[in-house]
C-alpha positions as protocol buffer text, in pm:
chain_id: "A"
residue {
  index: 1
  type: MET
  ca { x: 1128 y: 1401 z: -957 }
}
residue {
  index: 2
  type: ILE
  ca { x: 954 y: 1513 z: -640 }
}
residue {
  index: 3
  type: SER
  ca { x: 990 y: 1779 z: -374 }
}
residue {
  index: 4
  type: VAL
  ca { x: 941 y: 1689 z: -9 }
}
residue {
  index: 5
  type: VAL
  ca { x: 839 y: 1949 z: 251 }
}
residue {
  index: 6
  type: LEU
  ca { x: 910 y: 1870 z: 617 }
}
residue {
  index: 7
  type: ARG
  ca { x: 782 y: 2077 z: 910 }
}
residue {
  index: 8
  type: ALA
  ca { x: 994 y: 2053 z: 1223 }
}
residue {
  index: 9
  type: LYS
  ca { x: 1035 y: 2179 z: 1575 }
}
residue {
  index: 10
  type: ASN
  ca { x: 1290 y: 1992 z: 1788 }
}
residue {
  index: 11
  type: GLU
  ca { x: 1277 y: 1671 z: 1585 }
}
residue {
  index: 12
  type: ALA
  ca { x: 1640 y: 1561 z: 1639 }
}
residue {
  index: 13
  type: ALA
  ca { x: 1526 y: 1216 z: 1754 }
}
residue {
  index: 14
  type: TRP
  ca { x: 1350 y: 1144 z: 1425 }
}
residue {
  index: 15
  type: ILE
  ca { x: 1458 y: 1371 z: 1140 }
}
residue {
  index: 16
  type: GLY
  ca { x: 1775 y: 1175 z: 1064 }
}
residue {
  index: 17
  type: ARG
  ca { x: 1570 y: 856 z: 1023 }
}
residue {
  index: 18
  type: CYS
  ca { x: 1325 y: 1037 z: 797 }
}
residue {
  index: 19
  type: LEU
  ca { x: 1601 y: 1185 z: 580 }
}
residue {
  index: 20
  type: THR
  ca { x: 1783 y: 852 z: 560 }
}
residue {
  index: 21
  type: ALA
  ca { x: 1464 y: 685 z: 435 }
}
residue {
  index: 22
  type: LEU
  ca { x: 1421 y: 959 z: 173 }
}
residue {
  index: 23
  type: LYS
  ca { x: 1783 y: 912 z: 62 }
}
residue {
  index: 24
  type: HIS
  ca { x: 1718 y: 543 z: -1 }
}
residue {
  index: 25
  type: GLN
  ca { x: 1412 y: 588 z: -220 }
}
residue {
  index: 26
  type: ARG
  ca { x: 1419 y: 424 z: -561 }
}
residue {
  index: 27
  type: VAL
  ca { x: 1335 y: 769 z: -704 }
}
residue {
  index: 28
  type: LYS
  ca { x: 1666 y: 952 z: -675 }
}
residue {
  index: 29
  type: ASP
  ca { x: 1579 y: 1309 z: -778 }
}
residue {
  index: 30
  type: ILE
  ca { x: 1424 y: 1425 z: -449 }
}
residue {
  index: 31
  type: ASP
  ca { x: 1435 y: 1790 z: -347 }
}
residue {
  index: 32
  type: VAL
  ca { x: 1394 y: 1820 z: 33 }
}
residue {
  index: 33
  type: ILE
  ca { x: 1284 y: 2141 z: 206 }
}
residue {
  index: 34
  type: LEU
  ca { x: 1278 y: 2171 z: 585 }
}
residue {
  index: 35
  type: VAL
  ca { x: 1067 y: 2444 z: 743 }
}
residue {
  index: 36
  type: ASP
  ca { x: 1204 y: 2488 z: 1093 }
}
residue {
  index: 37
  type: ASN
  ca { x: 1011 y: 2650 z: 1377 }
}
residue {
  index: 38
  type: ASP
  ca { x: 1278 y: 2775 z: 1620 }
}
residue {
  index: 39
  type: SER
  ca { x: 1430 y: 2435 z: 1700 }
}
residue {
  index: 40
  type: THR
  ca { x: 1667 y: 2438 z: 1997 }
}
residue {
  index: 41
  type: ASP
  ca { x: 1798 y: 2079 z: 1969 }
}
residue {
  index: 42
  type: ASP
  ca { x: 2012 y: 1925 z: 1692 }
}
residue {
  index: 43
  type: THR
  ca { x: 1740 y: 1930 z: 1425 }
}
residue {
  index: 44
  type: LEU
  ca { x: 1920 y: 2190 z: 1211 }
}
residue {
  index: 45
  type: PRO
  ca { x: 2272 y: 2039 z: 1226 }
}
residue {
  index: 46
  type: ILE
  ca { x: 2130 y: 1700 z: 1130 }
}
residue {
  index: 47
  type: ALA
  ca { x: 1936 y: 1848 z: 838 }
}
residue {
  index: 48
  type: GLU
  ca { x: 2240 y: 2047 z: 723 }
}
residue {
  index: 49
  type: ALA
  ca { x: 2445 y: 1726 z: 713 }
}
residue {
  index: 50
  type: TYR
  ca { x: 2197 y: 1590 z: 458 }
}
residue {
  index: 51
  type: GLY
  ca { x: 2217 y: 1902 z: 241 }
}
residue {
  index: 52
  type: VAL
  ca { x: 1854 y: 1997 z: 298 }
}
residue {
  index: 53
  type: ASN
  ca { x: 1713 y: 2331 z: 181 }
}
residue {
  index: 54
  type: ILE
  ca { x: 1626 y: 2496 z: 514 }
}
residue {
  index: 55
  type: GLN
  ca { x: 1355 y: 2760 z: 544 }
}
residue {
  index: 56
  type: TYR
  ca { x: 1261 y: 2928 z: 870 }
}
residue {
  index: 57
  type: ILE
  ca { x: 942 y: 3030 z: 1047 }
}
residue {
  index: 58
  type: SER
  ca { x: 946 y: 3193 z: 1388 }
}
residue {
  index: 59
  type: ARG
  ca { x: 717 y: 3101 z: 1673 }
}
residue {
  index: 60
  type: ALA
  ca { x: 552 y: 3443 z: 1646 }
}
residue {
  index: 61
  type: GLU
  ca { x: 453 y: 3395 z: 1282 }
}
residue {
  index: 62
  type: PHE
  ca { x: 389 y: 3022 z: 1295 }
}
residue {
  index: 63
  type: SER
  ca { x: 75 y: 2850 z: 1177 }
}
residue {
  index: 64
  type: TYR
  ca { x: 56 y: 2501 z: 1031 }
}
residue {
  index: 65
  type: GLY
  ca { x: -70 y: 2631 z: 697 }
}
residue {
  index: 66
  type: ARG
  ca { x: 189 y: 2910 z: 680 }
}
residue {
  index: 67
  type: ALA
  ca { x: 474 y: 2668 z: 744 }
}
residue {
  index: 68
  type: LEU
  ca { x: 353 y: 2446 z: 461 }
}
residue {
  index: 69
  type: ASN
  ca { x: 310 y: 2739 z: 224 }
}
residue {
  index: 70
  type: ILE
  ca { x: 668 y: 2854 z: 291 }
}
residue {
  index: 71
  type: GLY
  ca { x: 799 y: 2507 z: 212 }
}
residue {
  index: 72
  type: ILE
  ca { x: 590 y: 2452 z: -99 }
}
residue {
  index: 73
  type: ALA
  ca { x: 687 y: 2793 z: -237 }
}
residue {
  index: 74
  type: ALA
  ca { x: 1051 y: 2678 z: -223 }
}
residue {
  index: 75
  type: ALA
  ca { x: 980 y: 2343 z: -394 }
}
residue {
  index: 76
  type: LYS
  ca { x: 1140 y: 2276 z: -733 }
}
residue {
  index: 77
  type: TYR
  ca { x: 891 y: 2025 z: -867 }
}
residue {
  index: 78
  type: ASP
  ca { x: 516 y: 2005 z: -927 }
}
residue {
  index: 79
  type: THR
  ca { x: 480 y: 1679 z: -731 }
}
residue {
  index: 80
  type: VAL
  ca { x: 520 y: 1790 z: -369 }
}
residue {
  index: 81
  type: ALA
  ca { x: 513 y: 1552 z: -73 }
}
residue {
  index: 82
  type: LEU
  ca { x: 416 y: 1681 z: 272 }
}
residue {
  index: 83
  type: ILE
  ca { x: 546 y: 1469 z: 557 }
}
residue {
  index: 84
  type: SER
  ca { x: 604 y: 1524 z: 927 }
}
residue {
  index: 85
  type: SER
  ca { x: 971 y: 1518 z: 1028 }
}
residue {
  index: 86
  type: HIS
  ca { x: 895 y: 1244 z: 1280 }
}
residue {
  index: 87
  type: CYS
  ca { x: 737 y: 1020 z: 1014 }
}
residue {
  index: 88
  type: VAL
  ca { x: 962 y: 767 z: 838 }
}
residue {
  index: 89
  type: PRO
  ca { x: 882 y: 613 z: 496 }
}
residue {
  index: 90
  type: VAL
  ca { x: 848 y: 236 z: 542 }
}
residue {
  index: 91
  type: ASP
  ca { x: 1018 y: 130 z: 218 }
}
residue {
  index: 92
  type: GLU
  ca { x: 1198 y: 252 z: -94 }
}
residue {
  index: 93
  type: LEU
  ca { x: 875 y: 270 z: -298 }
}
residue {
  index: 94
  type: TRP
  ca { x: 718 y: 559 z: -106 }
}
residue {
  index: 95
  type: ALA
  ca { x: 818 y: 819 z: -368 }
}
residue {
  index: 96
  type: ASP
  ca { x: 712 y: 589 z: -652 }
}
residue {
  index: 97
  type: TYR
  ca { x: 351 y: 598 z: -529 }
}
residue {
  index: 98
  type: LEU
  ca { x: 358 y: 977 z: -524 }
}
residue {
  index: 99
  type: LEU
  ca { x: 484 y: 995 z: -882 }
}
residue {
  index: 100
  type: ALA
  ca { x: 244 y: 728 z: -1005 }
}
residue {
  index: 101
  type: HIS
  ca { x: -57 y: 931 z: -893 }
}
residue {
  index: 102
  type: LEU
  ca { x: 64 y: 1293 z: -910 }
}
residue {
  index: 103
  type: GLY
  ca { x: 346 y: 1284 z: -1165 }
}
residue {
  index: 104
  type: PRO
  ca { x: 321 y: 1377 z: -1536 }
}
residue {
  index: 105
  type: ASP
  ca { x: 143 y: 1050 z: -1617 }
}
residue {
  index: 106
  type: GLY
  ca { x: -90 y: 1061 z: -1315 }
}
residue {
  index: 107
  type: ASP
  ca { x: -463 y: 1130 z: -1307 }
}
residue {
  index: 108
  type: PRO
  ca { x: -522 y: 1505 z: -1362 }
}
residue {
  index: 109
  type: LYS
  ca { x: -842 y: 1496 z: -1155 }
}
residue {
  index: 110
  type: LEU
  ca { x: -641 y: 1422 z: -842 }
}
residue {
  index: 111
  type: CYS
  ca { x: -539 y: 1727 z: -640 }
}
residue {
  index: 112
  type: GLY
  ca { x: -370 y: 1520 z: -372 }
}
residue {
  index: 113
  type: ILE
  ca { x: -313 y: 1184 z: -213 }
}
residue {
  index: 114
  type: TYR
  ca { x: -249 y: 1074 z: 143 }
}
residue {
  index: 115
  type: GLY
  ca { x: -114 y: 747 z: 270 }
}
residue {
  index: 116
  type: ARG
  ca { x: -110 y: 490 z: 543 }
}
residue {
  index: 117
  type: GLN
  ca { x: 46 y: 566 z: 884 }
}
residue {
  index: 118
  type: GLU
  ca { x: 171 y: 267 z: 1081 }
}
residue {
  index: 119
  type: PRO
  ca { x: 267 y: 241 z: 1449 }
}
residue {
  index: 120
  type: LEU
  ca { x: 601 y: 131 z: 1588 }
}
residue {
  index: 121
  type: PRO
  ca { x: 640 y: -143 z: 1853 }
}
residue {
  index: 122
  type: ASP
  ca { x: 655 y: 112 z: 2136 }
}
residue {
  index: 123
  type: THR
  ca { x: 366 y: 326 z: 2013 }
}
residue {
  index: 124
  type: SER
  ca { x: 98 y: 350 z: 2283 }
}
residue {
  index: 125
  type: ALA
  ca { x: -209 y: 126 z: 2261 }
}
residue {
  index: 126
  type: ILE
  ca { x: -433 y: 430 z: 2212 }
}
residue {
  index: 127
  type: ASP
  ca { x: -227 y: 557 z: 1919 }
}
residue {
  index: 128
  type: ARG
  ca { x: -194 y: 209 z: 1765 }
}
residue {
  index: 129
  type: ARG
  ca { x: -572 y: 170 z: 1779 }
}
residue {
  index: 130
  type: ASP
  ca { x: -628 y: 509 z: 1613 }
}
residue {
  index: 131
  type: LEU
  ca { x: -377 y: 446 z: 1334 }
}
residue {
  index: 132
  type: TRP
  ca { x: -508 y: 97 z: 1257 }
}
residue {
  index: 133
  type: THR
  ca { x: -873 y: 207 z: 1248 }
}
residue {
  index: 134
  type: THR
  ca { x: -813 y: 527 z: 1048 }
}
residue {
  index: 135
  type: PHE
  ca { x: -572 y: 402 z: 780 }
}
residue {
  index: 136
  type: ARG
  ca { x: -698 y: 82 z: 624 }
}
residue {
  index: 137
  type: ASP
  ca { x: -589 y: -158 z: 350 }
}
residue {
  index: 138
  type: GLU
  ca { x: -817 y: -51 z: 65 }
}
residue {
  index: 139
  type: ARG
  ca { x: -741 y: 230 z: -179 }
}
residue {
  index: 140
  type: VAL
  ca { x: -1022 y: 487 z: -168 }
}
residue {
  index: 141
  type: ARG
  ca { x: -1106 y: 762 z: -415 }
}
residue {
  index: 142
  type: GLN
  ca { x: -1276 y: 1053 z: -241 }
}
residue {
  index: 143
  type: ARG
  ca { x: -1522 y: 1267 z: -437 }
}
residue {
  index: 144
  type: ARG
  ca { x: -1725 y: 1391 z: -138 }
}
residue {
  index: 145
  type: ASP
  ca { x: -1524 y: 1299 z: 170 }
}
residue {
  index: 146
  type: TYR
  ca { x: -1260 y: 1569 z: 225 }
}
residue {
  index: 147
  type: PHE
  ca { x: -1055 y: 1391 z: 492 }
}
residue {
  index: 148
  type: PHE
  ca { x: -687 y: 1453 z: 416 }
}
residue {
  index: 149
  type: HIS
  ca { x: -379 y: 1415 z: 637 }
}
residue {
  index: 150
  type: ASN
  ca { x: -57 y: 1607 z: 585 }
}
residue {
  index: 151
  type: ALA
  ca { x: 162 y: 1386 z: 805 }
}
residue {
  index: 152
  type: ASN
  ca { x: 198 y: 1172 z: 490 }
}
residue {
  index: 153
  type: SER
  ca { x: 54 y: 1324 z: 176 }
}
residue {
  index: 154
  type: GLY
  ca { x: 124 y: 1475 z: -163 }
}
residue {
  index: 155
  type: ILE
  ca { x: -23 y: 1757 z: -372 }
}
residue {
  index: 156
  type: ARG
  ca { x: 30 y: 1925 z: -707 }
}
residue {
  index: 157
  type: LYS
  ca { x: 212 y: 2257 z: -677 }
}
residue {
  index: 158
  type: SER
  ca { x: 31 y: 2379 z: -989 }
}
residue {
  index: 159
  type: ILE
  ca { x: -299 y: 2354 z: -797 }
}
residue {
  index: 160
  type: TRP
  ca { x: -151 y: 2494 z: -475 }
}
residue {
  index: 161
  type: ASP
  ca { x: -35 y: 2803 z: -670 }
}
residue {
  index: 162
  type: GLU
  ca { x: -401 y: 2907 z: -695 }
}
residue {
  index: 163
  type: HIS
  ca { x: -518 y: 2747 z: -371 }
}
residue {
  index: 164
  type: PRO
  ca { x: -261 y: 2762 z: -88 }
}
residue {
  index: 165
  type: PHE
  ca { x: -327 y: 2632 z: 262 }
}
residue {
  index: 166
  type: ASP
  ca { x: -523 y: 2851 z: 501 }
}
residue {
  index: 167
  type: GLU
  ca { x: -273 y: 3032 z: 724 }
}
residue {
  index: 168
  type: GLU
  ca { x: -522 y: 3156 z: 983 }
}
residue {
  index: 169
  type: ILE
  ca { x: -681 y: 2840 z: 1124 }
}
residue {
  index: 170
  type: ARG
  ca { x: -518 y: 2663 z: 1420 }
}
residue {
  index: 171
  type: GLY
  ca { x: -448 y: 2327 z: 1260 }
}
residue {
  index: 172
  type: VAL
  ca { x: -642 y: 2079 z: 1044 }
}
residue {
  index: 173
  type: GLU
  ca { x: -535 y: 2288 z: 746 }
}
residue {
  index: 174
  type: ASP
  ca { x: -523 y: 1967 z: 544 }
}
residue {
  index: 175
  type: ARG
  ca { x: -894 y: 1897 z: 586 }
}
residue {
  index: 176
  type: GLU
  ca { x: -991 y: 2258 z: 517 }
}
residue {
  index: 177
  type: TRP
  ca { x: -787 y: 2249 z: 194 }
}
residue {
  index: 178
  type: GLY
  ca { x: -944 y: 1915 z: 100 }
}
residue {
  index: 179
  type: LYS
  ca { x: -1293 y: 2059 z: 140 }
}
residue {
  index: 180
  type: ARG
  ca { x: -1213 y: 2348 z: -92 }
}
residue {
  index: 181
  type: MET
  ca { x: -1059 y: 2119 z: -352 }
}
residue {
  index: 182
  type: ILE
  ca { x: -1352 y: 1876 z: -353 }
}
residue {
  index: 183
  type: ALA
  ca { x: -1591 y: 2171 z: -396 }
}
residue {
  index: 184
  type: LEU
  ca { x: -1391 y: 2273 z: -705 }
}
residue {
  index: 185
  type: GLY
  ca { x: -1436 y: 1929 z: -861 }
}
residue {
  index: 186
  type: HIS
  ca { x: -1099 y: 1777 z: -772 }
}
residue {
  index: 187
  type: GLU
  ca { x: -1062 y: 1436 z: -610 }
}
residue {
  index: 188
  type: ILE
  ca { x: -847 y: 1304 z: -325 }
}
residue {
  index: 189
  type: LEU
  ca { x: -698 y: 955 z: -313 }
}
residue {
  index: 190
  type: TYR
  ca { x: -614 y: 746 z: -10 }
}
residue {
  index: 191
  type: GLU
  ca { x: -324 y: 523 z: -114 }
}
residue {
  index: 192
  type: PRO
  ca { x: -239 y: 250 z: 143 }
}
residue {
  index: 193
  type: GLY
  ca { x: 86 y: 173 z: -40 }
}
residue {
  index: 194
  type: LEU
  ca { x: 219 y: 519 z: 54 }
}
residue {
  index: 195
  type: ARG
  ca { x: 335 y: 406 z: 399 }
}
residue {
  index: 196
  type: VAL
  ca { x: 515 y: 576 z: 686 }
}
residue {
  index: 197
  type: TYR
  ca { x: 586 y: 490 z: 1047 }
}
residue {
  index: 198
  type: HIS
  ca { x: 431 y: 744 z: 1283 }
}
residue {
  index: 199
  type: HIS
  ca { x: 533 y: 697 z: 1644 }
}
residue {
  index: 200
  type: HIS
  ca { x: 271 y: 901 z: 1827 }
}
residue {
  index: 201
  type: GLY
  ca { x: -29 y: 848 z: 1601 }
}
residue {
  index: 202
  type: ILE
  ca { x: -271 y: 1109 z: 1474 }
}
residue {
  index: 203
  type: HIS
  ca { x: -433 y: 1214 z: 1803 }
}
residue {
  index: 204
  type: GLN
  ca { x: -127 y: 1208 z: 2032 }
}
residue {
  index: 205
  type: GLY
  ca { x: -291 y: 993 z: 2297 }
}
residue {
  index: 206
  type: ARG
  ca { x: -510 y: 1166 z: 2554 }
}
residue {
  index: 207
  type: ASP
  ca { x: -396 y: 1526 z: 2495 }
}
residue {
  index: 208
  type: GLU
  ca { x: -721 y: 1702 z: 2587 }
}
residue {
  index: 209
  type: GLY
  ca { x: -593 y: 2048 z: 2499 }
}
residue {
  index: 210
  type: ARG
  ca { x: -501 y: 1939 z: 2149 }
}
residue {
  index: 211
  type: ALA
  ca { x: -830 y: 1753 z: 2110 }
}
residue {
  index: 212
  type: LYS
  ca { x: -1026 y: 2066 z: 2204 }
}
residue {
  index: 213
  type: ARG
  ca { x: -833 y: 2281 z: 1957 }
}
residue {
  index: 214
  type: VAL
  ca { x: -873 y: 2030 z: 1674 }
}
residue {
  index: 215
  type: ALA
  ca { x: -1244 y: 1978 z: 1745 }
}
residue {
  index: 216
  type: GLU
  ca { x: -1307 y: 2351 z: 1734 }
}
residue {
  index: 217
  type: VAL
  ca { x: -1134 y: 2384 z: 1397 }
}
residue {
  index: 218
  type: ILE
  ca { x: -1314 y: 2081 z: 1251 }
}
residue {
  index: 219
  type: ASP
  ca { x: -1647 y: 2227 z: 1363 }
}
residue {
  index: 220
  type: TYR
  ca { x: -1555 y: 2553 z: 1190 }
}
residue {
  index: 221
  type: ILE
  ca { x: -1466 y: 2367 z: 869 }
}
residue {
  index: 222
  type: ARG
  ca { x: -1785 y: 2157 z: 881 }
}
residue {
  index: 223
  type: THR
  ca { x: -2010 y: 2460 z: 908 }
}
residue {
  index: 224
  type: SER
  ca { x: -1831 y: 2702 z: 677 }
}
residue {
  index: 225
  type: ALA
  ca { x: -1876 y: 2738 z: 304 }
}
residue {
  index: 226
  type: PRO
  ca { x: -1595 y: 2591 z: 93 }
}
């Protein structure tokens, strides 16, 4: 039993593929919550056709952390997956990996896991390079490194209850949360078997504006106390 939180804004091209992949997981009891940020395309009708629990966040109140917190608050189960609406689980075992590590029989020291992101054939060379060099083949247990990536991850709601995502920073809320959790003695696991396709990669090509924003937030996280 897992809950899956999706963040979306105008994801009609991808959300149906994501929801279809979730429907075909070997784990059948999956509670899906979509947090929609003023979509103007067919994102909502597609999600409604799959019976998804839809929550809303307006552009005025939006932050990446706030959208996640809204979704997690609505989750039924303690094992909560966080996945971008334009990411598509590669196979039917995606949810099994989440339960193996974060379910009732998982390691209680783990606060969260994140998985491999793989390019598609038409993903740009820059994004393919970044995905292949960032997400490798070896499972890694992180006790000091707080890198975490919410495009394909999972957390325990019981930990989030006391430590929600920061709603004020302008992105990279996953890494900020990871730093706080590591400081509290928790551990993060990179699980390469938890695989999704991610068309545009983690840096979205040469988007200089995005790069500047992300770099500023990372610098803030690096230099602030956990």
